[in-house]
Coordinates of C-alpha atoms in Angstrom, one line a residue:
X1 CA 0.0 0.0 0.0
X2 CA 1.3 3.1 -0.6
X3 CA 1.8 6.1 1.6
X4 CA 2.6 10.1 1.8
X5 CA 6.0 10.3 4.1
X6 CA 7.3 13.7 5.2
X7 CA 10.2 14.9 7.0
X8 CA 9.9 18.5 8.7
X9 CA 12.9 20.1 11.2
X10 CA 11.8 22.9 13.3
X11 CA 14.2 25.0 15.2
X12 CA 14.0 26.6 18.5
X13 CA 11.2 24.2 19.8
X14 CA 11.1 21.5 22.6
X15 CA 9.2 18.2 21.6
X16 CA 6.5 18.8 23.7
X17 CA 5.4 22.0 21.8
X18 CA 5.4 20.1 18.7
X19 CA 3.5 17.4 20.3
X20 CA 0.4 20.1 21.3
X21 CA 0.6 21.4 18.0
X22 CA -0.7 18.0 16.5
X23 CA -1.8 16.3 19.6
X24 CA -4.1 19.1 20.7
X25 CA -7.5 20.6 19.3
X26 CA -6.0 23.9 19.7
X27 CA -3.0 23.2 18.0
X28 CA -4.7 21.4 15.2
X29 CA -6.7 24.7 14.4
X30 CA -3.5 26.7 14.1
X31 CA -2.1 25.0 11.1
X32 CA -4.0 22.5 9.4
X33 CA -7.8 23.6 9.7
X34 CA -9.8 26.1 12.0
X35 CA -12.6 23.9 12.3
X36 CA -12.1 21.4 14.6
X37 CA -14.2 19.2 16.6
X38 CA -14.4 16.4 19.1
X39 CA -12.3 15.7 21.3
X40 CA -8.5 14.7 21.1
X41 CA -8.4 11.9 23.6
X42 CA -7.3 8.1 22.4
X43 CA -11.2 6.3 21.3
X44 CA -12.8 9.3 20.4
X45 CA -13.1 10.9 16.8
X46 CA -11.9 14.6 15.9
X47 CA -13.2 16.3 13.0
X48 CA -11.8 18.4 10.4
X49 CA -14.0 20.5 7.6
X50 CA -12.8 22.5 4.9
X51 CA -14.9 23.8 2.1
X52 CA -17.3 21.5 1.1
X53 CA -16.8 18.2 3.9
X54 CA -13.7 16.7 5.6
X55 CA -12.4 13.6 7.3
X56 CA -13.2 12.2 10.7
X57 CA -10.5 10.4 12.7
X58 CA -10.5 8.2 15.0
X59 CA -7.6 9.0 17.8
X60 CA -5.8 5.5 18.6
X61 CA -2.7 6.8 20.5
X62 CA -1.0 9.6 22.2
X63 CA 2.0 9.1 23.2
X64 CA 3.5 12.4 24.4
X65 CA 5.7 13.6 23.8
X66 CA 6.9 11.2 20.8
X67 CA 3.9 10.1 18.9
X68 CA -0.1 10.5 18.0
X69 CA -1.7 8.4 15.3
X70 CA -4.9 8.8 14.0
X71 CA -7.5 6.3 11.7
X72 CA -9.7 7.6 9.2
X73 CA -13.3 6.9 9.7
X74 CA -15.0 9.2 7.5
X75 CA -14.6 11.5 5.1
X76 CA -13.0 10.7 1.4
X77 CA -13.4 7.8 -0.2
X78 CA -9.9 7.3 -0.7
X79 CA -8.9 8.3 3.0
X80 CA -11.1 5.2 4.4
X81 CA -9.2 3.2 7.0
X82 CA -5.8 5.2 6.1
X83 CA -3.9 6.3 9.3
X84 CA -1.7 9.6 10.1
X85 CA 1.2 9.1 12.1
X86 CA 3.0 11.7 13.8
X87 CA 6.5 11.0 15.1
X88 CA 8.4 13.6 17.3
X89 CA 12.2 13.1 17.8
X90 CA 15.3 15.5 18.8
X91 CA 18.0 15.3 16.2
X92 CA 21.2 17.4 15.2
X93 CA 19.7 20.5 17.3
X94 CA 16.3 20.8 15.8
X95 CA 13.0 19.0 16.9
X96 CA 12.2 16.8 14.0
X97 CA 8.7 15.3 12.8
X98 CA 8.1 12.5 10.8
X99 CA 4.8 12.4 9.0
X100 CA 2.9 9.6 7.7
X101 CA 0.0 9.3 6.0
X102 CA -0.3 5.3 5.5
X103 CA -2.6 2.8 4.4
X104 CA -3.6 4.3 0.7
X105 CA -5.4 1.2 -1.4
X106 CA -3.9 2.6 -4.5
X107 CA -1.8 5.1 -5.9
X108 CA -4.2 7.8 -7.4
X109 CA -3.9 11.3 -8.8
X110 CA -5.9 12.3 -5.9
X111 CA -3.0 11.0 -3.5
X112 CA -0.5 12.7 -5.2
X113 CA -2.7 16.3 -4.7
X114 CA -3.3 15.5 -0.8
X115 CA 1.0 14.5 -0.6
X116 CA 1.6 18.5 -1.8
X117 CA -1.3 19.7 0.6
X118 CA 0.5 17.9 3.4
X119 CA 3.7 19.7 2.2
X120 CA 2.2 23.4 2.7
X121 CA 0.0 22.3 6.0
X122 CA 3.0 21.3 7.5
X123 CA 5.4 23.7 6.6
X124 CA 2.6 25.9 7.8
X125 CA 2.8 23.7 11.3
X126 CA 6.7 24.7 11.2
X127 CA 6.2 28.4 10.8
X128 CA 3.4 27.9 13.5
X129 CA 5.9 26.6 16.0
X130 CA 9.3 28.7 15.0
X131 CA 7.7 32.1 14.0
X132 CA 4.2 31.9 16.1
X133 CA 2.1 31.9 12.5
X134 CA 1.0 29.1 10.8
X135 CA -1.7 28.6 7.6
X136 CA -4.5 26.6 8.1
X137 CA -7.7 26.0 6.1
X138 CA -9.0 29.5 6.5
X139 CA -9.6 33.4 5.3
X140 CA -5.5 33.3 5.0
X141 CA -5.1 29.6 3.1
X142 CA -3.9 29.3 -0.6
X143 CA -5.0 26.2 -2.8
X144 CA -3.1 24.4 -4.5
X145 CA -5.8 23.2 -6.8
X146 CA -9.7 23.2 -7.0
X147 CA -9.4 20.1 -5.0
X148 CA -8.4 22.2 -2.0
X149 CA -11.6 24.6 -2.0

């Protein structure tokens, strides 16, 4: 199966602030989308909505401050059952995360759109953490596509 794999160093940062900024409601809503709901505790399902729907997940572990991974339970067809997995770690002087999105059936054009919308999401989560500013789904968010509206 196929997955989306990022790498993203942030400088300045402690893993524990990395760790609310993807663990947390809060911290979701500052780079990734402002509409967030549920609750981020390990059973229950968050959602996210952009434009015209979103994905629910299902939280199966938090780890702090090292890892949180998430299941898919609703929201695009293709997203079904995937999983994110966020993996905190201190290397070489900067706080790095690891970023998975695993568990893709197939390799689809539509994969390859939501792999670059990770990309800006997260550097968004980096500018978030290093510069106090990041660029979720909101008034200040640029597509990259139609598929992002």
């Amino acid at each position: 199966m196929p997955n989306i794999v990022h790498r993203i160093g942030i400088e300045g940062t402690t893993s524990e602030t990395v760790y609310q900024a993807v663990a947390s409601r809060e911290g979701i809503a500052s780079w990734w989308t402002e509409k967030v709901t549920g609750e981020s505790t390990v059973g229950s399902v968050l959602q996210f909505r952009f434009g015209k729907g979103g994905p629910d997940f299902q939280v199966l572990e938090l780890a702090p401050p090292t890892r949180v991974r998430w299941k898919c339970v609703a929201g695009p067809e293709e997203w079904i059952d995937t999983r994110i997995h966020f993996d905190i770690s201190q290397q070489d002087g900067e706080t790095v995360l690891l970023f998975k999105h695993c568990g893709w059936r197939a390799e689809v054009e539509f994969m390859h759109h939501c792999s670059t919308q990770w990309a800006y999401f997260l550097i968004g989560l980096k500018q978030l953490v290093e510069v106090g500013q990041g660029r979720p789904y909101g008034p200040r968010f640029e597509p990259i596509s139609h598929w992002s509206r």
